[in-house]
Tab-separated table of C-alpha atoms and ligand atoms in Angstrom:
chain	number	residue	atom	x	y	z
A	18	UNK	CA	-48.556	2.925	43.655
A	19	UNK	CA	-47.160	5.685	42.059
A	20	UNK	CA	-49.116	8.943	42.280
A	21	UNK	CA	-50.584	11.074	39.422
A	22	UNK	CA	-52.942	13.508	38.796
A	23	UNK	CA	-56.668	13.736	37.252
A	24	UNK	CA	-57.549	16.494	34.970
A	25	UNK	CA	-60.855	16.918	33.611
A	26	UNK	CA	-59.900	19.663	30.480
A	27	UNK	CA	-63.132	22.281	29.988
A	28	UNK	CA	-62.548	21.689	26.093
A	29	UNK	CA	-60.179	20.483	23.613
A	30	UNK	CA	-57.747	23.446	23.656
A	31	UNK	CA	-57.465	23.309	27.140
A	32	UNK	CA	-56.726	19.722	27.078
A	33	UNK	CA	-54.269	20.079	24.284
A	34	UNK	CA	-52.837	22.776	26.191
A	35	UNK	CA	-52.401	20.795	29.410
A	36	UNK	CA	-50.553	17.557	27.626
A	37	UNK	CA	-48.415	20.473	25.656
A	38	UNK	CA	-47.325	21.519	29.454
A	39	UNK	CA	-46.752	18.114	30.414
A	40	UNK	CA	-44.302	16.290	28.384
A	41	UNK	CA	-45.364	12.668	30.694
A	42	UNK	CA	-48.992	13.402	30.125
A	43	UNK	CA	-51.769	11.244	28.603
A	44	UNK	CA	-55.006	11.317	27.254
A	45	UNK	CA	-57.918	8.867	28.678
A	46	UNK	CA	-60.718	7.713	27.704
A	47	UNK	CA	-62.712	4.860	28.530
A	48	UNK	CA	-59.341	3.592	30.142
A	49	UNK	CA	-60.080	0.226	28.773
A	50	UNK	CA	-56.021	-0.085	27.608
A	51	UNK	CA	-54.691	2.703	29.172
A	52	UNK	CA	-55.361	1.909	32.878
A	53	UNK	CA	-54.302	-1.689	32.762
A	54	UNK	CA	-50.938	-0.343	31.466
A	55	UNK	CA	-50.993	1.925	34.162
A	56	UNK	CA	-51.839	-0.821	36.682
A	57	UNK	CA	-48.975	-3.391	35.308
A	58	UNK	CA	-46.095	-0.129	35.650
A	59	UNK	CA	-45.977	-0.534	31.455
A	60	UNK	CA	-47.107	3.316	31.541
A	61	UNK	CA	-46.671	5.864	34.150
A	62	UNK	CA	-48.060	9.195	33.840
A	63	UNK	CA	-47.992	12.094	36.212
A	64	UNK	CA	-51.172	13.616	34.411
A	65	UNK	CA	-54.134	12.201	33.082
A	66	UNK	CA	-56.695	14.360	31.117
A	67	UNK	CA	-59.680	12.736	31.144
A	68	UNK	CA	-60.988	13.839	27.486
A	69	UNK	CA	-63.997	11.165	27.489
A	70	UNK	CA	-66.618	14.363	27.368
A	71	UNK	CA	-65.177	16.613	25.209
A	72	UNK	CA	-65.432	15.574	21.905
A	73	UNK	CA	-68.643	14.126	20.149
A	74	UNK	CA	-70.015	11.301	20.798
A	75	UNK	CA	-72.303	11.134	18.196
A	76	UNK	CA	-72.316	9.442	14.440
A	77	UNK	CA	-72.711	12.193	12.079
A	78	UNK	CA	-73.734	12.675	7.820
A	79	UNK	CA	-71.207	14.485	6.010
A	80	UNK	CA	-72.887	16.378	3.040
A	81	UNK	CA	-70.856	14.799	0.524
A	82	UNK	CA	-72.657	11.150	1.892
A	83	UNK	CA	-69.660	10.126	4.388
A	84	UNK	CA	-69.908	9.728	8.137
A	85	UNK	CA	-68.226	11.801	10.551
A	86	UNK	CA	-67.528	9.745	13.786
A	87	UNK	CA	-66.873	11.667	16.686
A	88	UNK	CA	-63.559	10.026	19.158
A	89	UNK	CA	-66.148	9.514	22.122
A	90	UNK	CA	-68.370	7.645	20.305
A	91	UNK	CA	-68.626	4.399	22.140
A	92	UNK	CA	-67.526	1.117	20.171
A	93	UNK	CA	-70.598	-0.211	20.658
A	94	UNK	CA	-72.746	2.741	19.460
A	95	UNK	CA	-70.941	3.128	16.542
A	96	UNK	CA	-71.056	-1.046	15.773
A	97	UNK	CA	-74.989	-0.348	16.260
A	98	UNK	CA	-75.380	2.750	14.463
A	99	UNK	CA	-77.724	2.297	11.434
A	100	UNK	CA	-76.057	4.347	8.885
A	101	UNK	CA	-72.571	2.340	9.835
A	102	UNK	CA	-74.193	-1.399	9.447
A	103	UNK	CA	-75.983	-0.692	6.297
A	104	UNK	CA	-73.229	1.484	4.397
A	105	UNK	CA	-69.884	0.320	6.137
A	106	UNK	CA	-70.921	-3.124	7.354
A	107	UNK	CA	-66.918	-4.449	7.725
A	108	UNK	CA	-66.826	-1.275	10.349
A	109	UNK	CA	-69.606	-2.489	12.438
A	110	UNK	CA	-68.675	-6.096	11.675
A	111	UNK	CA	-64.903	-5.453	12.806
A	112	UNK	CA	-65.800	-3.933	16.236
A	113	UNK	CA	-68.309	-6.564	17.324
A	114	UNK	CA	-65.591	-8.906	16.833
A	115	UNK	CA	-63.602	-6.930	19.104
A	116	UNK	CA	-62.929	-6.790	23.064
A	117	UNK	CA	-66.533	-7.842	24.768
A	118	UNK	CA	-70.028	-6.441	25.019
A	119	UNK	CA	-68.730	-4.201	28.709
A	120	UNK	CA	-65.609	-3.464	27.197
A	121	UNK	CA	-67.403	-2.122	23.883
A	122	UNK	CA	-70.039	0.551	25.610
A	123	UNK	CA	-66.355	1.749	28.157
A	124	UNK	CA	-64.233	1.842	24.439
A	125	UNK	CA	-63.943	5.286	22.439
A	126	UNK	CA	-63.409	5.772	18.569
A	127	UNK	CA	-60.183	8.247	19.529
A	128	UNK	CA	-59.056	4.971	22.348
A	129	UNK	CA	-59.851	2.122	20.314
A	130	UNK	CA	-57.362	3.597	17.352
A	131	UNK	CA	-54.645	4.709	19.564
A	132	UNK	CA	-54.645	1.631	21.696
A	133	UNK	CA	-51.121	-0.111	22.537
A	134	UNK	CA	-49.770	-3.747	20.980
A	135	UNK	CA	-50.941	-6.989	22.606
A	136	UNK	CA	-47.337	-8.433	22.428
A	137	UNK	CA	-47.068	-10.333	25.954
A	138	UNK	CA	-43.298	-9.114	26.295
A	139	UNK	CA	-44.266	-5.115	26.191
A	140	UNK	CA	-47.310	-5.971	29.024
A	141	UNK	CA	-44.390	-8.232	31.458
A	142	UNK	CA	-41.911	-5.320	32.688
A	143	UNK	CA	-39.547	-7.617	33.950
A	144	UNK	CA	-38.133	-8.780	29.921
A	145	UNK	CA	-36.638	-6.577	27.106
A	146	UNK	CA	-38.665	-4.395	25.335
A	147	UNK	CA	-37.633	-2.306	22.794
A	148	UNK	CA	-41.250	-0.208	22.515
A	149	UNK	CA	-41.348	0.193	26.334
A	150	UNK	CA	-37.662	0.836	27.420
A	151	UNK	CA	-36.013	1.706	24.114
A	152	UNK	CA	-32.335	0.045	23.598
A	153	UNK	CA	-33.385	-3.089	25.676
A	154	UNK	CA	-33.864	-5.377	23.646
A	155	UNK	CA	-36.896	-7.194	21.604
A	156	UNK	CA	-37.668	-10.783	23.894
A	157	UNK	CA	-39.923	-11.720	20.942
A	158	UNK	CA	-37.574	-11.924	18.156
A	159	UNK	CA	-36.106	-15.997	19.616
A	160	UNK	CA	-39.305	-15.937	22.400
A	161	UNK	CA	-42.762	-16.572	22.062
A	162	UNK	CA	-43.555	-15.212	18.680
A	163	UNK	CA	-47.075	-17.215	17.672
A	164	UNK	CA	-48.817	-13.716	17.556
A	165	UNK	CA	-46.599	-11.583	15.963
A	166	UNK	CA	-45.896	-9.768	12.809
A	167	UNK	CA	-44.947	-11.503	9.049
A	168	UNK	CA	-45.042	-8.157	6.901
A	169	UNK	CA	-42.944	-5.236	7.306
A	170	UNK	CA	-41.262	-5.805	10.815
A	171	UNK	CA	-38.021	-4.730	12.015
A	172	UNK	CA	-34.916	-6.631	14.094
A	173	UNK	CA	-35.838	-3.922	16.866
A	174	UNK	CA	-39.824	-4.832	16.969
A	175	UNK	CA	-41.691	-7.786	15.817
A	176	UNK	CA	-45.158	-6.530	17.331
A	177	UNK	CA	-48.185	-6.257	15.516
A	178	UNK	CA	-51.130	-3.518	16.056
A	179	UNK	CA	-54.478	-4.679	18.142
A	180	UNK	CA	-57.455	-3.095	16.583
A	181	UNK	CA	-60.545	-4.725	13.946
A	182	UNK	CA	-61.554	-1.293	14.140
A	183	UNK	CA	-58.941	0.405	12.509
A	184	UNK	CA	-58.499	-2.481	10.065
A	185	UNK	CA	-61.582	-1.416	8.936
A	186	UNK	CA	-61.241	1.838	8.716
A	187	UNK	CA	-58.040	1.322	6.903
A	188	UNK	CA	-59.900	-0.444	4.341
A	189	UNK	CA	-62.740	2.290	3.962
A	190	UNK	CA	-60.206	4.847	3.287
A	191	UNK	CA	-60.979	7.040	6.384
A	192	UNK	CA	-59.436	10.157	7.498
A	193	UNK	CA	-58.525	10.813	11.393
A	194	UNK	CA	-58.908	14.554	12.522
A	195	UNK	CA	-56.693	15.864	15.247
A	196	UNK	CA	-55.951	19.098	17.023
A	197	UNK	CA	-53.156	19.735	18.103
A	198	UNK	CA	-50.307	22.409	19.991
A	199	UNK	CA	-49.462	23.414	16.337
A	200	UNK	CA	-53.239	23.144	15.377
A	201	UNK	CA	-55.606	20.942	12.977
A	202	UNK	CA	-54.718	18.533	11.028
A	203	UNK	CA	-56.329	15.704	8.773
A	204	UNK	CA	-54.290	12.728	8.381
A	205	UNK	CA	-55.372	9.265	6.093
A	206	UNK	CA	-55.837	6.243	8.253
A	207	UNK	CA	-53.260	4.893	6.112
A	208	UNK	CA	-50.466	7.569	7.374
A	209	UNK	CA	-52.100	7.362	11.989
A	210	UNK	CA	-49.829	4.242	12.579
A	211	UNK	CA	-45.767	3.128	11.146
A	212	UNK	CA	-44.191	0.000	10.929
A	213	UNK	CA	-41.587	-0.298	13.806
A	214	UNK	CA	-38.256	0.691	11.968
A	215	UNK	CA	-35.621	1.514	14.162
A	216	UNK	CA	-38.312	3.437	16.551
A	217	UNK	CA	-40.276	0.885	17.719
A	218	UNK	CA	-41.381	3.028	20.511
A	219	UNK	CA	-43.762	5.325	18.231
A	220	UNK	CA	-46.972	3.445	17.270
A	221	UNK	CA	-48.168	6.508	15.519
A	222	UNK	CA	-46.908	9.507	13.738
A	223	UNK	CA	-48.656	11.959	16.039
A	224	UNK	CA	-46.899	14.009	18.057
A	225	UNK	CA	-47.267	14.419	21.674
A	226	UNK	CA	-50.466	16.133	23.169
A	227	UNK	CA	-52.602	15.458	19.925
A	228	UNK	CA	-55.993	14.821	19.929
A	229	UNK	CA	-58.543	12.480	17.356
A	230	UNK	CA	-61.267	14.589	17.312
A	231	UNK	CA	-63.518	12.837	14.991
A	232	UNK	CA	-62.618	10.246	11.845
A	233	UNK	CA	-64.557	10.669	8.720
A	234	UNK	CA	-65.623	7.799	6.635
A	235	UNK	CA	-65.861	8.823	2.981
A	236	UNK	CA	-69.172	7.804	0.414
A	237	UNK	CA	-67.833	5.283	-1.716
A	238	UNK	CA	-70.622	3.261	-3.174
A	239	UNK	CA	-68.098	0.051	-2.960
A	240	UNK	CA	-67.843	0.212	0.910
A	241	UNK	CA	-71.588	-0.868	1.171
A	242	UNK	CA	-70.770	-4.639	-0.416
A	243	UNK	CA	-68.131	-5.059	2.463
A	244	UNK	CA	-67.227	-7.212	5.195
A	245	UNK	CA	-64.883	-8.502	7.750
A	246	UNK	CA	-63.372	-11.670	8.828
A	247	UNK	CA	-61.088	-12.637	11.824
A	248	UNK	CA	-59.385	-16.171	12.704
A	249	UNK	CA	-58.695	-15.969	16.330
A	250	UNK	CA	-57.775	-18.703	19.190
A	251	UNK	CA	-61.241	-18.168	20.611
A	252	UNK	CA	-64.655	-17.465	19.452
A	253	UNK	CA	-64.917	-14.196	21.596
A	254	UNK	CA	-62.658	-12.246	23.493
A	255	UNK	CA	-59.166	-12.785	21.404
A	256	UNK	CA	-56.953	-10.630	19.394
A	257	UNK	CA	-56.742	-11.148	15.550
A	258	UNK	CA	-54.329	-14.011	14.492
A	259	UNK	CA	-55.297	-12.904	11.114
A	260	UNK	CA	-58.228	-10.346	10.247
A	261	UNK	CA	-59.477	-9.082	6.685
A	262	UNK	CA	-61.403	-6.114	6.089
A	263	UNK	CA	-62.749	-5.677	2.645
A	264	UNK	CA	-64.837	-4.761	0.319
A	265	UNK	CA	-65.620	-5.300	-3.968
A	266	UNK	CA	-67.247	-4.074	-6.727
A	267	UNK	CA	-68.125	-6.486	-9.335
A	268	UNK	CA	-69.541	-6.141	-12.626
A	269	UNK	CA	-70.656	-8.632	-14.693
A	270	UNK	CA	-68.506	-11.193	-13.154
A	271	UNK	CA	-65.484	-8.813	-13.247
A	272	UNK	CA	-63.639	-6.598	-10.412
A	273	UNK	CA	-64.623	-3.284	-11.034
A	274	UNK	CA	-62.947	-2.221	-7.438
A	275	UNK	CA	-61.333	-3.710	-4.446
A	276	UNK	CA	-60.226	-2.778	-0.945
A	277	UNK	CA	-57.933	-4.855	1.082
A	278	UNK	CA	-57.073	-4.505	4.672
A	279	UNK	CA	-55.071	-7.008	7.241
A	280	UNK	CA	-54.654	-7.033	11.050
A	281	UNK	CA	-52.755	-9.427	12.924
A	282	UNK	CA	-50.174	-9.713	10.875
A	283	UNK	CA	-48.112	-5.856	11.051
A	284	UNK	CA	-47.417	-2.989	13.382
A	285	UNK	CA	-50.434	-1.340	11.489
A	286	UNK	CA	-53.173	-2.122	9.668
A	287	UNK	CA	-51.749	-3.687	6.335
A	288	UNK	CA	-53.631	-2.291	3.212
A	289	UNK	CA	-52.753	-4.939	0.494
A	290	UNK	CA	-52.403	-2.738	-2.237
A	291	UNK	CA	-50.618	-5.319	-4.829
A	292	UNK	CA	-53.817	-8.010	-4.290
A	293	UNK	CA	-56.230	-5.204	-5.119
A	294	UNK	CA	-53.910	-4.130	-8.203
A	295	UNK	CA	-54.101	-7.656	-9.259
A	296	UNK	CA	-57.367	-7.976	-8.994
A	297	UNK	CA	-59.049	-5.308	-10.732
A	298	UNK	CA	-60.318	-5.965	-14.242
A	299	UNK	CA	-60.254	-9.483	-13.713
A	300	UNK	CA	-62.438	-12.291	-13.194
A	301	UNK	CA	-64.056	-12.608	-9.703
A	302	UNK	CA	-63.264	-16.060	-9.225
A	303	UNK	CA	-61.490	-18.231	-6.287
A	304	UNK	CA	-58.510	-18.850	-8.227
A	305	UNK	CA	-58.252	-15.271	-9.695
A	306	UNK	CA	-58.720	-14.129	-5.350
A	307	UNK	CA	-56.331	-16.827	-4.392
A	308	UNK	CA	-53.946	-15.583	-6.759
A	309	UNK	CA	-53.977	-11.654	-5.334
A	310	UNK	CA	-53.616	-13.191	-1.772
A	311	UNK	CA	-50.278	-14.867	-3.064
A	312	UNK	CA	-48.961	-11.515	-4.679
A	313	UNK	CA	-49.820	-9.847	-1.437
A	314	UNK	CA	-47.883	-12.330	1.021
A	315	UNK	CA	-45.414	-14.760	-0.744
A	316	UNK	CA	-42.894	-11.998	-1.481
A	317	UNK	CA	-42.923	-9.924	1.670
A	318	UNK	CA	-44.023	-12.584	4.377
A	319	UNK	CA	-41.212	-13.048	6.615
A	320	UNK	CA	-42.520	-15.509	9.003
A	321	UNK	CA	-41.212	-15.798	12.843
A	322	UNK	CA	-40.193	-19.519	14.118
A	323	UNK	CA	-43.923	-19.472	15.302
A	324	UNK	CA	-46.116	-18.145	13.055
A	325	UNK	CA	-45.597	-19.197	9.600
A	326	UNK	CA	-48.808	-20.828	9.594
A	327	UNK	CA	-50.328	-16.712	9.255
A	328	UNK	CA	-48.700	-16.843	5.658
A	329	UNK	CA	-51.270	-19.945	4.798
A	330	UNK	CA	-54.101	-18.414	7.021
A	331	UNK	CA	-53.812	-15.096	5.350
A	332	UNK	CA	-54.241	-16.569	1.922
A	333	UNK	CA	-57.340	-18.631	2.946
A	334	UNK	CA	-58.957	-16.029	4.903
A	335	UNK	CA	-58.790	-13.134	1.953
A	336	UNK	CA	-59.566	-15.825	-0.604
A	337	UNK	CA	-63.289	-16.910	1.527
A	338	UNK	CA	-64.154	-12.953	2.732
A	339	UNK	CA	-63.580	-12.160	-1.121
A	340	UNK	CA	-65.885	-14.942	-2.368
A	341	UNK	CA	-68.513	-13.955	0.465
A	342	UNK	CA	-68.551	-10.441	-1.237
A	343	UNK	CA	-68.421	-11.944	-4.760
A	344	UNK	CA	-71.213	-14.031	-4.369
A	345	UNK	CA	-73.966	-11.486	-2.613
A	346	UNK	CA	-73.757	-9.599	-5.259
B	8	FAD	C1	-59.718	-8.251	27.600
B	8	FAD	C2	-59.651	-7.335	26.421
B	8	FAD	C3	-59.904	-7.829	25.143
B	8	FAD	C4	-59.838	-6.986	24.041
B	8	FAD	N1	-60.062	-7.508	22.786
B	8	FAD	C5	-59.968	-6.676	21.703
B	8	FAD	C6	-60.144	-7.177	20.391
B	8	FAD	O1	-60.401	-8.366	20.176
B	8	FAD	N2	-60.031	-6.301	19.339
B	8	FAD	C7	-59.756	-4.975	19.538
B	8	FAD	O2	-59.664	-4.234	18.553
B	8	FAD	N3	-59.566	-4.479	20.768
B	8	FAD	C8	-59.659	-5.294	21.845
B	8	FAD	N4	-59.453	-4.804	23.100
B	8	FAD	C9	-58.952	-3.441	23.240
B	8	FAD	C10	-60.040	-2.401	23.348
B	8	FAD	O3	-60.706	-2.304	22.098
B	8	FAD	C11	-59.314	-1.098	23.693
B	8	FAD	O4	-58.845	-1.224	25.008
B	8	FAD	C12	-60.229	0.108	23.563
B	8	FAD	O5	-60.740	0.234	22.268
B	8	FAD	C13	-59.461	1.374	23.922
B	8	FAD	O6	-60.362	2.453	23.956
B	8	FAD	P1	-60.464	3.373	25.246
B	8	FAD	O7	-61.416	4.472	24.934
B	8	FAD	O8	-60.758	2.578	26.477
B	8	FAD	O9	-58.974	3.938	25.287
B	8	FAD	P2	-58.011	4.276	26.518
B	8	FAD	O10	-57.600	3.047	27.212
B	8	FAD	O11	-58.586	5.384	27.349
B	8	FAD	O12	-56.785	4.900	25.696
B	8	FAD	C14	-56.003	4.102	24.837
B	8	FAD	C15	-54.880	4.977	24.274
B	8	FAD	O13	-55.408	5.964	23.394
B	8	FAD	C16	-55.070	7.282	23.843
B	8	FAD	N5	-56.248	8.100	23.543
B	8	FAD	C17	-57.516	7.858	23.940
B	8	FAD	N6	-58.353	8.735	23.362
B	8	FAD	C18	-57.602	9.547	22.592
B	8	FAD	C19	-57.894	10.644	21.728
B	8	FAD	N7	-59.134	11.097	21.531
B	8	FAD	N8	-56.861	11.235	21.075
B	8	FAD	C20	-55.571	10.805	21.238
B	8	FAD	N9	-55.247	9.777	22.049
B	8	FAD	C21	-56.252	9.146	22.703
B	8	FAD	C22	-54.751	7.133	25.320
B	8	FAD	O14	-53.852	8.132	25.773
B	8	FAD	C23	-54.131	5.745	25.355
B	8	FAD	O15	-52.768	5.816	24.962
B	8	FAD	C24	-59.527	-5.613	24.221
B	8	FAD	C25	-59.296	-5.106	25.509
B	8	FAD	C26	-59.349	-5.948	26.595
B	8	FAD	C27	-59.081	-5.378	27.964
B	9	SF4	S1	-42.118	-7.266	19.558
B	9	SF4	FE1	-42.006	-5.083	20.022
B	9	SF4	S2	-43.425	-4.909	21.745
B	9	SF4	FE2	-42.850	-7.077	21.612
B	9	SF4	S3	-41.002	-7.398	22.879
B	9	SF4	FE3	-40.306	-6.911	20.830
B	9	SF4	S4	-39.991	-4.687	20.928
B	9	SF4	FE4	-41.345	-5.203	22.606
């Protein structure tokens, strides 16, 4: 056991202040990731700052018709919240296909976002790992690779990122607040996490000792017709082998708008950008979603020996989630 010590910060400054001091400090929340890393030696801080009570935990309107989500609202509170199912219903959709019902009322907003890669190799200290020991090697590259990345990995990590909730929010366009040692800043979803590069150690592009303090979901009238998807091993209780979050606007049988998000398949949630190009101002039909899917992956894929079978899944599950949204219209 190696020993550390518990802060509980008064308020945000203070606990931005403290991890500022403390260059092997963390942040925790409901602990649900953190701790086990703690517990398998994959983390070891000498300072925790429990922040679980000092920002909001509640699910706000924003006058301009967005949400404001505070980073201790609970997963399962915000997957509940009225206002979320009925205007954003891939968010709630994406986090009650996440973790289970305990681990969902423990989970934060802020932790949920900021939580670590599933990649078995990063969790088992005694192999390589390039994103916990830097320099050491990636075991996943010629090991077990089933789970990992097909779009924009490096040689140095082939990990991909763990949460439906962010592939969600990555969809809806949201914006993550945080405050920091240099201040407040507002950063699009689409900018939080990187792909792994040759610093496969950074998830994020935060620097150390910042804080989410709330993510705001903006009013677009498109986010209401969407939905999410995720093929997993298991019915509960299993990371995304493939996830889609989306949602479409269709007018008279034509895409007026779409927004296309993938987990399971990157080191961040993978906004298709070329399938929604493709698709807008055409025909909503199968072949016309089937199509966008293809732009999307058949270029960029670069399959591992033991996941190809994502670049087929990832096609299929786009092309169904974009027909469900097509046809309750
Ligand atoms: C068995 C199991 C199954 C799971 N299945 C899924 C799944 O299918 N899908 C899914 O998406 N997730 C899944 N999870 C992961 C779960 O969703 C995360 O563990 C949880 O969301 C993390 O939130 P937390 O509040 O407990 O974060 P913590 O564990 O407290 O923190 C996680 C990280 O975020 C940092 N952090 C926390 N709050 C802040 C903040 N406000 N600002 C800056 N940094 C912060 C911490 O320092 C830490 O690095 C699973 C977890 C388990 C254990
Ligand atoms: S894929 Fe990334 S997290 Fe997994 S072993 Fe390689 S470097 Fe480590």
């Amino acid at each position: 056991m190696r020993p550390y010590s518990y802060v509980r910060a008064q308020d945000v400054d203070g606990a931005v202040a403290t991890l500022a001091e403390a260059p092997n400090a963390a942040f925790l929340a409901g602990g649900t990731n953190l701790v086990d890393l703690m517990k398998l030696g994959v983390v070891q801080p000498d300072v925790l700052v429990d922040v679980r009570r000092l920002t909001s935990d509640r699910v706000e309107d924003l006058d301009d018709g967005g949400l404001r989500v505070g980073a201790a609202v609970p997963n399962s509170d915000l997957a509940a919240d009225r206002k979320v199912r009925t205007r954003y219903p891939a968010l709630s959709q994406a986090l009650l296909a996440g973790a289970s019902g305990q681990l969902r009322n423990l989970a934060t907003t802020g932790g949920n976002l900021l939580q670590r890669t599933r990649c078995v190799y990063f969790y088992d200290t005694t192999t390589p790992c390039n994103k916990r020991e830097p320099g050491s090697g990636c075991s996943a590259t010629l090991g077990h690779n089933k789970n990992h990345a097909i779009l924009g990995a490096s040689e140095h990590c082939v990990a991909t990122h763990p949460s439906d909730m962010a592939v969600a929010m990555a969809a809806l366009d949201a914006f993550v607040n945080m405050q920091g040692p240099e201040g407040e800043r507002r950063i699009p979803i689409e900018e939080l996490h990187r792909l792994p590069g040759d610093e496969p150690e950074c998830d994020t592009t935060l620097e150390h000792g910042e804080l989410s303090t709330w993510v705001d979901v903006p009013p677009l009238g498109v986010l209401s017709n969407s939905t999410c998807r995720k093929a997993r091993e298991r019915a509960s209780y299993a990371f995304a082998l493939v996830s889609v979050a989306a949602a479409l606007d269709v007018e008279d049988g034509v895409v007026r708008d779409a927004r296309i998000a993938l987990g399971g398949i990157a080191h961040k949630p993978w906004r298709a950008t070329k399938a929604e190009e493709a698709l807008r101002g055409e025909p909503a039909s199968e072949a016309n979603f089937r199509a966008a899917a293809e732009i999307e992956l058949v270029e960029d894929a670069e399959p591992l020996r033991d996941n190809a079978f994502k670049v087929p899944l990832a096609r299929n599950v786009i092309t169904r989630t974009l027909l469900d949204l097509s046809e309750e219209r």
